[in-house]
C-alpha cells in the first residue's frame, strides 16, 4: 500500500476534545454524512464485535470510523491492529482516529476507493466490512456504489454488517440485490439501534 492517506502505528494519544463533542461539531458541519449527533454506544459495539468474522489470514475494514466508537470492536474481537482498517472521509475525524488508535490503519478517504487503497494483495481478504455510514440518507446510486465496493474486497459468499436506528431493514434489499437479517438489537444506544448482516441474494 502506498497511499499517503493511510497511517498506522505512529500517532500519539491525548487530544483535548472529547469524542462526543467532536462528533457533535462534525454533525453540525455535515449532518447527512454523520447521520447521528452522538457516537455509538458500548452496547452496540459489543453486538458488532460478536458478529465479526475474520480468519487468521484475513483483515477487517470499517467504513465511517467517526470518533472510533465501533472501531474498538475490531480490536476487541482479537484482530491485531495491523489487520484493522478504518476509512473515514472527514479529515478531522480521521486525525482523531489516528491519535486514539495508533496501531490500526486509518484511511482518510472515501470508502468507495477501498479496493484501490488496499491493493491487489489485500483485495479478497477482508473477512468482514462494517458499514457505519448512514446509508439511508444517501441516494440509491451512492448506496449501490458503497455496496459494490464492499463486496469487491471480500471473498465470494461473505456478508457485511451495518448498524441502524431503523426498525426495518435500512437497505432496500431488492433494489440492491441483497439478502439480510437483523443479528442484534440494543435499547442502550441513542437512539436504540440494530445491527444487520447482508449478503448477495
Ligand atoms: C454515523 S457516523 C458513525 C461513526 C462511528 N462509527 C460511530 O458509530 O459512532 C458516520 C461516519 O461515516 C463517515 N462517512 C460518510 N461517508 C463516508 C464515505 N463515503 N467514506 C468514508 N467515511 C464516510 C462520516 O464522516 C461519519 O464519521
JSON list of C-alpha atoms and ligand atoms in Angstrom, two decimals:
[
{"chain": "A", "resi": 1, "resn": "UNK", "atom": "CA", "xyz": [0.00, 0.00, 0.00]},
{"chain": "A", "resi": 2, "resn": "UNK", "atom": "CA", "xyz": [1.43, 3.37, -0.97]},
{"chain": "A", "resi": 3, "resn": "UNK", "atom": "CA", "xyz": [-1.43, 5.77, -0.25]},
{"chain": "A", "resi": 4, "resn": "UNK", "atom": "CA", "xyz": [-0.31, 8.79, 1.73]},
{"chain": "A", "resi": 5, "resn": "UNK", "atom": "CA", "xyz": [-3.73, 8.92, 3.39]},
{"chain": "A", "resi": 6, "resn": "UNK", "atom": "CA", "xyz": [-3.01, 5.71, 5.28]},
{"chain": "A", "resi": 7, "resn": "UNK", "atom": "CA", "xyz": [-1.16, 5.61, 8.58]},
{"chain": "A", "resi": 8, "resn": "UNK", "atom": "CA", "xyz": [-0.68, 3.06, 11.31]},
{"chain": "A", "resi": 9, "resn": "UNK", "atom": "CA", "xyz": [1.33, 2.83, 14.42]},
{"chain": "A", "resi": 10, "resn": "UNK", "atom": "CA", "xyz": [2.94, 6.21, 14.92]},
{"chain": "A", "resi": 11, "resn": "UNK", "atom": "CA", "xyz": [0.47, 8.72, 16.34]},
{"chain": "A", "resi": 12, "resn": "UNK", "atom": "CA", "xyz": [0.17, 9.79, 19.98]},
{"chain": "A", "resi": 13, "resn": "UNK", "atom": "CA", "xyz": [-2.87, 9.76, 22.25]},
{"chain": "A", "resi": 14, "resn": "UNK", "atom": "CA", "xyz": [-4.19, 12.71, 24.18]},
{"chain": "A", "resi": 15, "resn": "UNK", "atom": "CA", "xyz": [-6.17, 15.20, 22.05]},
{"chain": "A", "resi": 16, "resn": "UNK", "atom": "CA", "xyz": [-8.16, 17.54, 24.30]},
{"chain": "A", "resi": 17, "resn": "UNK", "atom": "CA", "xyz": [-11.56, 17.37, 22.59]},
{"chain": "A", "resi": 18, "resn": "UNK", "atom": "CA", "xyz": [-13.96, 14.68, 23.87]},
{"chain": "A", "resi": 19, "resn": "UNK", "atom": "CA", "xyz": [-15.28, 12.25, 21.24]},
{"chain": "A", "resi": 20, "resn": "UNK", "atom": "CA", "xyz": [-18.89, 13.30, 21.90]},
{"chain": "A", "resi": 21, "resn": "UNK", "atom": "CA", "xyz": [-18.09, 17.00, 21.45]},
{"chain": "A", "resi": 22, "resn": "UNK", "atom": "CA", "xyz": [-16.04, 16.44, 18.30]},
{"chain": "A", "resi": 23, "resn": "UNK", "atom": "CA", "xyz": [-18.76, 14.17, 16.90]},
{"chain": "A", "resi": 24, "resn": "UNK", "atom": "CA", "xyz": [-21.39, 16.85, 17.55]},
{"chain": "A", "resi": 25, "resn": "UNK", "atom": "CA", "xyz": [-19.25, 19.53, 15.89]},
{"chain": "A", "resi": 26, "resn": "UNK", "atom": "CA", "xyz": [-18.78, 17.36, 12.79]},
{"chain": "A", "resi": 27, "resn": "UNK", "atom": "CA", "xyz": [-22.52, 16.65, 12.77]},
{"chain": "A", "resi": 28, "resn": "UNK", "atom": "CA", "xyz": [-23.16, 20.40, 12.71]},
{"chain": "A", "resi": 29, "resn": "UNK", "atom": "CA", "xyz": [-20.76, 20.68, 9.76]},
{"chain": "A", "resi": 30, "resn": "UNK", "atom": "CA", "xyz": [-22.21, 17.72, 7.82]},
{"chain": "A", "resi": 31, "resn": "UNK", "atom": "CA", "xyz": [-25.41, 16.23, 9.28]},
{"chain": "A", "resi": 32, "resn": "UNK", "atom": "CA", "xyz": [-26.18, 13.92, 6.35]},
{"chain": "A", "resi": 33, "resn": "UNK", "atom": "CA", "xyz": [-22.78, 12.20, 6.31]},
{"chain": "A", "resi": 34, "resn": "UNK", "atom": "CA", "xyz": [-22.75, 11.86, 10.11]},
{"chain": "A", "resi": 35, "resn": "UNK", "atom": "CA", "xyz": [-26.36, 10.68, 10.46]},
{"chain": "A", "resi": 36, "resn": "UNK", "atom": "CA", "xyz": [-26.35, 10.95, 14.27]},
{"chain": "A", "resi": 37, "resn": "UNK", "atom": "CA", "xyz": [-25.48, 13.60, 16.82]},
{"chain": "A", "resi": 38, "resn": "UNK", "atom": "CA", "xyz": [-23.67, 11.24, 19.15]},
{"chain": "A", "resi": 39, "resn": "UNK", "atom": "CA", "xyz": [-21.22, 8.32, 18.80]},
{"chain": "A", "resi": 40, "resn": "UNK", "atom": "CA", "xyz": [-22.41, 4.71, 19.03]},
{"chain": "A", "resi": 41, "resn": "UNK", "atom": "CA", "xyz": [-22.62, 3.06, 22.47]},
{"chain": "A", "resi": 42, "resn": "UNK", "atom": "CA", "xyz": [-20.57, 0.26, 24.03]},
{"chain": "A", "resi": 43, "resn": "UNK", "atom": "CA", "xyz": [-23.66, -1.98, 23.84]},
{"chain": "A", "resi": 44, "resn": "UNK", "atom": "CA", "xyz": [-23.87, -1.54, 20.07]},
{"chain": "A", "resi": 45, "resn": "UNK", "atom": "CA", "xyz": [-20.13, -2.06, 19.78]},
{"chain": "A", "resi": 46, "resn": "UNK", "atom": "CA", "xyz": [-20.41, -5.43, 21.56]},
{"chain": "A", "resi": 47, "resn": "UNK", "atom": "CA", "xyz": [-23.04, -6.65, 19.09]},
{"chain": "A", "resi": 48, "resn": "UNK", "atom": "CA", "xyz": [-20.77, -5.68, 16.21]},
{"chain": "A", "resi": 49, "resn": "UNK", "atom": "CA", "xyz": [-17.79, -7.35, 17.91]},
{"chain": "A", "resi": 50, "resn": "UNK", "atom": "CA", "xyz": [-19.68, -10.62, 18.30]},
{"chain": "A", "resi": 51, "resn": "UNK", "atom": "CA", "xyz": [-20.60, -10.71, 14.62]},
{"chain": "A", "resi": 52, "resn": "UNK", "atom": "CA", "xyz": [-17.20, -10.02, 13.08]},
{"chain": "A", "resi": 53, "resn": "UNK", "atom": "CA", "xyz": [-15.74, -12.84, 11.00]},
{"chain": "A", "resi": 54, "resn": "UNK", "atom": "CA", "xyz": [-12.00, -12.58, 10.33]},
{"chain": "A", "resi": 55, "resn": "UNK", "atom": "CA", "xyz": [-9.83, -15.62, 9.59]},
{"chain": "A", "resi": 56, "resn": "UNK", "atom": "CA", "xyz": [-6.14, -15.79, 10.53]},
{"chain": "A", "resi": 57, "resn": "UNK", "atom": "CA", "xyz": [-5.02, -14.62, 7.08]},
{"chain": "A", "resi": 58, "resn": "UNK", "atom": "CA", "xyz": [-7.78, -12.02, 6.72]},
{"chain": "A", "resi": 59, "resn": "UNK", "atom": "CA", "xyz": [-8.23, -8.34, 7.52]},
{"chain": "A", "resi": 60, "resn": "UNK", "atom": "CA", "xyz": [-11.27, -6.35, 8.63]},
{"chain": "A", "resi": 61, "resn": "UNK", "atom": "CA", "xyz": [-12.49, -2.95, 7.43]},
{"chain": "A", "resi": 62, "resn": "UNK", "atom": "CA", "xyz": [-14.81, -0.29, 8.79]},
{"chain": "A", "resi": 63, "resn": "UNK", "atom": "CA", "xyz": [-16.44, 2.37, 6.60]},
{"chain": "A", "resi": 64, "resn": "UNK", "atom": "CA", "xyz": [-17.14, 5.57, 8.55]},
{"chain": "A", "resi": 65, "resn": "UNK", "atom": "CA", "xyz": [-14.94, 5.35, 11.65]},
{"chain": "A", "resi": 66, "resn": "UNK", "atom": "CA", "xyz": [-16.17, 8.63, 13.17]},
{"chain": "A", "resi": 67, "resn": "UNK", "atom": "CA", "xyz": [-14.63, 9.02, 16.62]},
{"chain": "A", "resi": 68, "resn": "UNK", "atom": "CA", "xyz": [-13.89, 5.29, 16.87]},
{"chain": "A", "resi": 69, "resn": "UNK", "atom": "CA", "xyz": [-16.82, 4.03, 18.94]},
{"chain": "A", "resi": 70, "resn": "UNK", "atom": "CA", "xyz": [-17.16, 0.93, 16.74]},
{"chain": "A", "resi": 71, "resn": "UNK", "atom": "CA", "xyz": [-13.51, 0.77, 15.66]},
{"chain": "A", "resi": 72, "resn": "UNK", "atom": "CA", "xyz": [-12.71, -0.69, 19.06]},
{"chain": "A", "resi": 73, "resn": "UNK", "atom": "CA", "xyz": [-14.98, -3.68, 18.29]},
{"chain": "A", "resi": 74, "resn": "UNK", "atom": "CA", "xyz": [-12.46, -4.93, 15.74]},
{"chain": "A", "resi": 75, "resn": "UNK", "atom": "CA", "xyz": [-9.65, -4.87, 18.30]},
{"chain": "A", "resi": 76, "resn": "UNK", "atom": "CA", "xyz": [-11.90, -6.38, 20.98]},
{"chain": "A", "resi": 77, "resn": "UNK", "atom": "CA", "xyz": [-12.64, -9.23, 18.55]},
{"chain": "A", "resi": 78, "resn": "UNK", "atom": "CA", "xyz": [-8.95, -10.08, 18.90]},
{"chain": "A", "resi": 79, "resn": "UNK", "atom": "CA", "xyz": [-7.82, -8.85, 15.49]},
{"chain": "A", "resi": 80, "resn": "UNK", "atom": "CA", "xyz": [-4.32, -7.35, 15.58]},
{"chain": "A", "resi": 81, "resn": "UNK", "atom": "CA", "xyz": [-4.22, -3.64, 14.75]},
{"chain": "A", "resi": 82, "resn": "UNK", "atom": "CA", "xyz": [-2.13, -4.14, 11.62]},
{"chain": "A", "resi": 83, "resn": "UNK", "atom": "CA", "xyz": [-5.05, -6.11, 10.13]},
{"chain": "A", "resi": 84, "resn": "UNK", "atom": "CA", "xyz": [-7.65, -3.43, 11.00]},
{"chain": "A", "resi": 85, "resn": "UNK", "atom": "CA", "xyz": [-8.61, -0.68, 8.50]},
{"chain": "A", "resi": 86, "resn": "UNK", "atom": "CA", "xyz": [-10.88, 2.26, 9.29]},
{"chain": "A", "resi": 87, "resn": "UNK", "atom": "CA", "xyz": [-11.98, 4.51, 6.41]},
{"chain": "A", "resi": 88, "resn": "UNK", "atom": "CA", "xyz": [-13.12, 7.99, 7.37]},
{"chain": "A", "resi": 89, "resn": "UNK", "atom": "CA", "xyz": [-13.88, 10.73, 4.85]},
{"chain": "A", "resi": 90, "resn": "UNK", "atom": "CA", "xyz": [-13.83, 13.62, 7.33]},
{"chain": "A", "resi": 91, "resn": "UNK", "atom": "CA", "xyz": [-10.30, 14.95, 7.81]},
{"chain": "A", "resi": 92, "resn": "UNK", "atom": "CA", "xyz": [-10.74, 15.99, 11.43]},
{"chain": "A", "resi": 93, "resn": "UNK", "atom": "CA", "xyz": [-12.29, 12.68, 12.42]},
{"chain": "A", "resi": 94, "resn": "UNK", "atom": "CA", "xyz": [-9.57, 10.74, 10.58]},
{"chain": "A", "resi": 95, "resn": "UNK", "atom": "CA", "xyz": [-6.96, 12.73, 12.52]},
{"chain": "A", "resi": 96, "resn": "UNK", "atom": "CA", "xyz": [-8.76, 11.95, 15.77]},
{"chain": "A", "resi": 97, "resn": "UNK", "atom": "CA", "xyz": [-8.90, 8.23, 14.94]},
{"chain": "A", "resi": 98, "resn": "UNK", "atom": "CA", "xyz": [-5.17, 8.21, 14.26]},
{"chain": "A", "resi": 99, "resn": "UNK", "atom": "CA", "xyz": [-4.48, 9.64, 17.68]},
{"chain": "A", "resi": 100, "resn": "UNK", "atom": "CA", "xyz": [-6.70, 7.22, 19.55]},
{"chain": "A", "resi": 101, "resn": "UNK", "atom": "CA", "xyz": [-5.97, 4.10, 17.52]},
{"chain": "A", "resi": 102, "resn": "UNK", "atom": "CA", "xyz": [-2.27, 4.41, 16.69]},
{"chain": "A", "resi": 103, "resn": "UNK", "atom": "CA", "xyz": [-1.93, 0.70, 15.92]},
{"chain": "A", "resi": 104, "resn": "UNK", "atom": "CA", "xyz": [-4.54, 0.41, 13.16]},
{"chain": "A", "resi": 105, "resn": "UNK", "atom": "CA", "xyz": [-4.61, 1.66, 9.57]},
{"chain": "A", "resi": 106, "resn": "UNK", "atom": "CA", "xyz": [-6.66, 4.84, 9.39]},
{"chain": "A", "resi": 107, "resn": "UNK", "atom": "CA", "xyz": [-7.55, 5.77, 5.81]},
{"chain": "A", "resi": 108, "resn": "UNK", "atom": "CA", "xyz": [-8.62, 9.35, 5.26]},
{"chain": "A", "resi": 109, "resn": "UNK", "atom": "CA", "xyz": [-10.56, 8.76, 2.07]},
{"chain": "A", "resi": 110, "resn": "UNK", "atom": "CA", "xyz": [-13.85, 7.73, 0.54]},
{"chain": "A", "resi": 111, "resn": "UNK", "atom": "CA", "xyz": [-14.63, 4.07, 1.29]},
{"chain": "A", "resi": 112, "resn": "UNK", "atom": "CA", "xyz": [-15.65, 3.59, -2.33]},
{"chain": "A", "resi": 113, "resn": "UNK", "atom": "CA", "xyz": [-11.92, 3.54, -3.13]},
{"chain": "A", "resi": 114, "resn": "UNK", "atom": "CA", "xyz": [-11.32, 0.60, -0.80]},
{"chain": "A", "resi": 115, "resn": "UNK", "atom": "CA", "xyz": [-10.11, -1.86, -3.48]},
{"chain": "A", "resi": 116, "resn": "UNK", "atom": "CA", "xyz": [-7.65, 0.64, -4.94]},
{"chain": "A", "resi": 117, "resn": "UNK", "atom": "CA", "xyz": [-6.36, 1.62, -1.49]},
{"chain": "A", "resi": 118, "resn": "UNK", "atom": "CA", "xyz": [-6.00, -1.93, -0.14]},
{"chain": "A", "resi": 119, "resn": "UNK", "atom": "CA", "xyz": [-4.25, -3.05, -3.32]},
{"chain": "A", "resi": 120, "resn": "UNK", "atom": "CA", "xyz": [-4.25, -6.45, -5.04]},
{"chain": "A", "resi": 121, "resn": "UNK", "atom": "CA", "xyz": [-2.56, -8.28, -2.17]},
{"chain": "A", "resi": 122, "resn": "UNK", "atom": "CA", "xyz": [-5.42, -7.44, 0.25]},
{"chain": "A", "resi": 123, "resn": "UNK", "atom": "CA", "xyz": [-8.42, -7.46, -2.10]},
{"chain": "A", "resi": 124, "resn": "UNK", "atom": "CA", "xyz": [-10.46, -10.61, -1.41]},
{"chain": "A", "resi": 125, "resn": "UNK", "atom": "CA", "xyz": [-9.03, -10.90, 2.07]},
{"chain": "A", "resi": 126, "resn": "UNK", "atom": "CA", "xyz": [-11.48, -8.72, 4.00]},
{"chain": "A", "resi": 127, "resn": "UNK", "atom": "CA", "xyz": [-13.40, -11.11, 6.28]},
{"chain": "A", "resi": 128, "resn": "UNK", "atom": "CA", "xyz": [-15.96, -8.52, 7.37]},
{"chain": "A", "resi": 129, "resn": "UNK", "atom": "CA", "xyz": [-16.79, -4.97, 6.32]},
{"chain": "A", "resi": 130, "resn": "UNK", "atom": "CA", "xyz": [-18.61, -2.92, 8.96]},
{"chain": "A", "resi": 131, "resn": "UNK", "atom": "CA", "xyz": [-20.56, -0.06, 7.43]},
{"chain": "A", "resi": 132, "resn": "UNK", "atom": "CA", "xyz": [-21.09, 2.84, 9.84]},
{"chain": "A", "resi": 133, "resn": "UNK", "atom": "CA", "xyz": [-22.23, 5.27, 7.16]},
{"chain": "A", "resi": 134, "resn": "UNK", "atom": "CA", "xyz": [-25.87, 6.41, 7.41]},
{"chain": "A", "resi": 135, "resn": "UNK", "atom": "CA", "xyz": [-26.82, 4.67, 4.14]},
{"chain": "A", "resi": 136, "resn": "UNK", "atom": "CA", "xyz": [-30.50, 5.60, 4.43]},
{"chain": "A", "resi": 137, "resn": "UNK", "atom": "CA", "xyz": [-29.65, 9.30, 3.92]},
{"chain": "A", "resi": 138, "resn": "UNK", "atom": "CA", "xyz": [-27.79, 8.59, 0.66]},
{"chain": "A", "resi": 139, "resn": "UNK", "atom": "CA", "xyz": [-29.21, 8.44, -2.87]},
{"chain": "A", "resi": 140, "resn": "UNK", "atom": "CA", "xyz": [-29.69, 4.88, -4.21]},
{"chain": "A", "resi": 141, "resn": "UNK", "atom": "CA", "xyz": [-26.83, 5.22, -6.73]},
{"chain": "A", "resi": 142, "resn": "UNK", "atom": "CA", "xyz": [-24.40, 6.06, -3.94]},
{"chain": "A", "resi": 143, "resn": "UNK", "atom": "CA", "xyz": [-25.71, 3.18, -1.81]},
{"chain": "A", "resi": 144, "resn": "UNK", "atom": "CA", "xyz": [-25.15, 0.87, -4.80]},
{"chain": "A", "resi": 145, "resn": "UNK", "atom": "CA", "xyz": [-21.57, 2.09, -5.17]},
{"chain": "A", "resi": 146, "resn": "UNK", "atom": "CA", "xyz": [-20.80, 1.55, -1.48]},
{"chain": "A", "resi": 147, "resn": "UNK", "atom": "CA", "xyz": [-22.32, -1.96, -1.53]},
{"chain": "A", "resi": 148, "resn": "UNK", "atom": "CA", "xyz": [-20.36, -2.81, -4.71]},
{"chain": "A", "resi": 149, "resn": "UNK", "atom": "CA", "xyz": [-17.12, -1.51, -3.17]},
{"chain": "A", "resi": 150, "resn": "UNK", "atom": "CA", "xyz": [-17.84, -3.59, -0.06]},
{"chain": "A", "resi": 151, "resn": "UNK", "atom": "CA", "xyz": [-18.30, -6.87, -1.94]},
{"chain": "A", "resi": 152, "resn": "UNK", "atom": "CA", "xyz": [-15.32, -6.11, -4.20]},
{"chain": "A", "resi": 153, "resn": "UNK", "atom": "CA", "xyz": [-12.86, -6.69, -1.35]},
{"chain": "A", "resi": 154, "resn": "UNK", "atom": "CA", "xyz": [-14.48, -9.68, 0.39]},
{"chain": "A", "resi": 155, "resn": "UNK", "atom": "CA", "xyz": [-14.38, -13.35, -0.66]},
{"chain": "A", "resi": 156, "resn": "UNK", "atom": "CA", "xyz": [-17.45, -14.67, -2.50]},
{"chain": "A", "resi": 157, "resn": "UNK", "atom": "CA", "xyz": [-20.24, -15.61, -0.06]},
{"chain": "A", "resi": 158, "resn": "UNK", "atom": "CA", "xyz": [-19.23, -13.05, 2.60]},
{"chain": "A", "resi": 159, "resn": "UNK", "atom": "CA", "xyz": [-21.59, -10.78, 4.48]},
{"chain": "A", "resi": 160, "resn": "UNK", "atom": "CA", "xyz": [-21.19, -7.22, 5.67]},
{"chain": "A", "resi": 161, "resn": "UNK", "atom": "CA", "xyz": [-22.51, -5.59, 8.84]},
{"chain": "A", "resi": 162, "resn": "UNK", "atom": "CA", "xyz": [-24.48, -2.35, 9.05]},
{"chain": "A", "resi": 163, "resn": "UNK", "atom": "CA", "xyz": [-25.90, -0.67, 12.14]},
{"chain": "A", "resi": 164, "resn": "UNK", "atom": "CA", "xyz": [-29.04, 1.39, 12.04]},
{"chain": "A", "resi": 165, "resn": "UNK", "atom": "CA", "xyz": [-31.67, 3.18, 14.10]},
{"chain": "A", "resi": 166, "resn": "UNK", "atom": "CA", "xyz": [-34.48, 1.94, 11.86]},
{"chain": "A", "resi": 167, "resn": "UNK", "atom": "CA", "xyz": [-36.87, -0.79, 12.95]},
{"chain": "A", "resi": 168, "resn": "UNK", "atom": "CA", "xyz": [-36.90, -2.41, 9.50]},
{"chain": "A", "resi": 169, "resn": "UNK", "atom": "CA", "xyz": [-34.01, -3.12, 7.13]},
{"chain": "A", "resi": 170, "resn": "UNK", "atom": "CA", "xyz": [-32.23, 0.18, 6.40]},
{"chain": "A", "resi": 171, "resn": "UNK", "atom": "CA", "xyz": [-31.32, -1.10, 2.93]},
{"chain": "A", "resi": 172, "resn": "UNK", "atom": "CA", "xyz": [-33.74, -1.86, 0.11]},
{"chain": "A", "resi": 173, "resn": "UNK", "atom": "CA", "xyz": [-32.70, -5.46, -0.37]},
{"chain": "A", "resi": 174, "resn": "UNK", "atom": "CA", "xyz": [-34.50, -5.94, -3.69]},
{"chain": "A", "resi": 175, "resn": "UNK", "atom": "CA", "xyz": [-33.00, -2.79, -5.26]},
{"chain": "A", "resi": 176, "resn": "UNK", "atom": "CA", "xyz": [-29.51, -3.64, -4.03]},
{"chain": "A", "resi": 177, "resn": "UNK", "atom": "CA", "xyz": [-29.62, -7.39, -4.76]},
{"chain": "A", "resi": 178, "resn": "UNK", "atom": "CA", "xyz": [-29.16, -8.34, -1.12]},
{"chain": "A", "resi": 179, "resn": "UNK", "atom": "CA", "xyz": [-30.47, -10.72, 1.49]},
{"chain": "A", "resi": 180, "resn": "UNK", "atom": "CA", "xyz": [-30.16, -9.66, 5.10]},
{"chain": "A", "resi": 181, "resn": "UNK", "atom": "CA", "xyz": [-31.17, -10.29, 8.67]},
{"chain": "A", "resi": 182, "resn": "UNK", "atom": "CA", "xyz": [-31.03, -8.44, 11.94]},
{"chain": "A", "resi": 183, "resn": "UNK", "atom": "CA", "xyz": [-28.32, -10.01, 14.10]},
{"chain": "A", "resi": 184, "resn": "UNK", "atom": "CA", "xyz": [-28.79, -7.88, 17.20]},
{"chain": "A", "resi": 185, "resn": "UNK", "atom": "CA", "xyz": [-30.68, -5.02, 18.82]},
{"chain": "A", "resi": 186, "resn": "UNK", "atom": "CA", "xyz": [-29.92, -2.79, 21.80]},
{"chain": "A", "resi": 187, "resn": "UNK", "atom": "CA", "xyz": [-32.07, -0.18, 23.52]},
{"chain": "A", "resi": 188, "resn": "UNK", "atom": "CA", "xyz": [-28.81, 1.01, 25.15]},
{"chain": "A", "resi": 189, "resn": "UNK", "atom": "CA", "xyz": [-27.89, 3.39, 22.35]},
{"chain": "A", "resi": 190, "resn": "UNK", "atom": "CA", "xyz": [-29.07, 6.87, 21.43]},
{"chain": "A", "resi": 191, "resn": "UNK", "atom": "CA", "xyz": [-31.28, 6.18, 19.59]},
{"chain": "A", "resi": 192, "resn": "UNK", "atom": "CA", "xyz": [-31.85, 2.41, 20.11]},
{"chain": "A", "resi": 193, "resn": "UNK", "atom": "CA", "xyz": [-30.07, 0.54, 17.32]},
{"chain": "A", "resi": 194, "resn": "UNK", "atom": "CA", "xyz": [-29.88, -2.74, 15.43]},
{"chain": "A", "resi": 195, "resn": "UNK", "atom": "CA", "xyz": [-27.06, -4.50, 13.63]},
{"chain": "A", "resi": 196, "resn": "UNK", "atom": "CA", "xyz": [-27.88, -6.12, 10.30]},
{"chain": "A", "resi": 197, "resn": "UNK", "atom": "CA", "xyz": [-25.86, -8.61, 8.26]},
{"chain": "A", "resi": 198, "resn": "UNK", "atom": "CA", "xyz": [-26.25, -8.58, 4.46]},
{"chain": "A", "resi": 199, "resn": "UNK", "atom": "CA", "xyz": [-25.02, -10.87, 1.73]},
{"chain": "A", "resi": 200, "resn": "UNK", "atom": "CA", "xyz": [-25.57, -11.17, -2.04]},
{"chain": "A", "resi": 201, "resn": "UNK", "atom": "CA", "xyz": [-29.03, -12.52, -2.94]},
{"chain": "B", "resi": 1, "resn": "LIG", "atom": "C1", "xyz": [-22.90, 7.74, 11.89]},
{"chain": "B", "resi": 1, "resn": "LIG", "atom": "S1", "xyz": [-21.17, 8.21, 11.77]},
{"chain": "B", "resi": 1, "resn": "LIG", "atom": "C2", "xyz": [-20.55, 6.72, 12.52]},
{"chain": "B", "resi": 1, "resn": "LIG", "atom": "C3", "xyz": [-19.35, 6.99, 13.33]},
{"chain": "B", "resi": 1, "resn": "LIG", "atom": "C4", "xyz": [-18.93, 5.85, 14.27]},
{"chain": "B", "resi": 1, "resn": "LIG", "atom": "N1", "xyz": [-18.62, 4.63, 13.54]},
{"chain": "B", "resi": 1, "resn": "LIG", "atom": "C5", "xyz": [-19.93, 5.59, 15.35]},
{"chain": "B", "resi": 1, "resn": "LIG", "atom": "O1", "xyz": [-20.67, 4.59, 15.24]},
{"chain": "B", "resi": 1, "resn": "LIG", "atom": "O2", "xyz": [-20.02, 6.36, 16.31]},
{"chain": "B", "resi": 1, "resn": "LIG", "atom": "C6", "xyz": [-20.83, 8.03, 10.04]},
{"chain": "B", "resi": 1, "resn": "LIG", "atom": "C7", "xyz": [-19.40, 8.33, 9.63]},
{"chain": "B", "resi": 1, "resn": "LIG", "atom": "O3", "xyz": [-19.22, 7.97, 8.25]},
{"chain": "B", "resi": 1, "resn": "LIG", "atom": "C8", "xyz": [-18.34, 8.90, 7.65]},
{"chain": "B", "resi": 1, "resn": "LIG", "atom": "N2", "xyz": [-18.54, 8.78, 6.19]},
{"chain": "B", "resi": 1, "resn": "LIG", "atom": "C9", "xyz": [-19.63, 9.17, 5.48]},
{"chain": "B", "resi": 1, "resn": "LIG", "atom": "N3", "xyz": [-19.47, 8.88, 4.18]},
{"chain": "B", "resi": 1, "resn": "LIG", "atom": "C10", "xyz": [-18.24, 8.26, 4.05]},
{"chain": "B", "resi": 1, "resn": "LIG", "atom": "C11", "xyz": [-17.52, 7.69, 2.95]},
{"chain": "B", "resi": 1, "resn": "LIG", "atom": "N4", "xyz": [-18.04, 7.72, 1.71]},
{"chain": "B", "resi": 1, "resn": "LIG", "atom": "N5", "xyz": [-16.31, 7.13, 3.19]},
{"chain": "B", "resi": 1, "resn": "LIG", "atom": "C12", "xyz": [-15.80, 7.10, 4.46]},
{"chain": "B", "resi": 1, "resn": "LIG", "atom": "N6", "xyz": [-16.44, 7.63, 5.54]},
{"chain": "B", "resi": 1, "resn": "LIG", "atom": "C13", "xyz": [-17.65, 8.19, 5.34]},
{"chain": "B", "resi": 1, "resn": "LIG", "atom": "C14", "xyz": [-18.76, 10.23, 8.26]},
{"chain": "B", "resi": 1, "resn": "LIG", "atom": "O4", "xyz": [-17.77, 11.23, 8.14]},
{"chain": "B", "resi": 1, "resn": "LIG", "atom": "C15", "xyz": [-19.03, 9.81, 9.71]},
{"chain": "B", "resi": 1, "resn": "LIG", "atom": "O5", "xyz": [-17.89, 9.95, 10.52]}
]
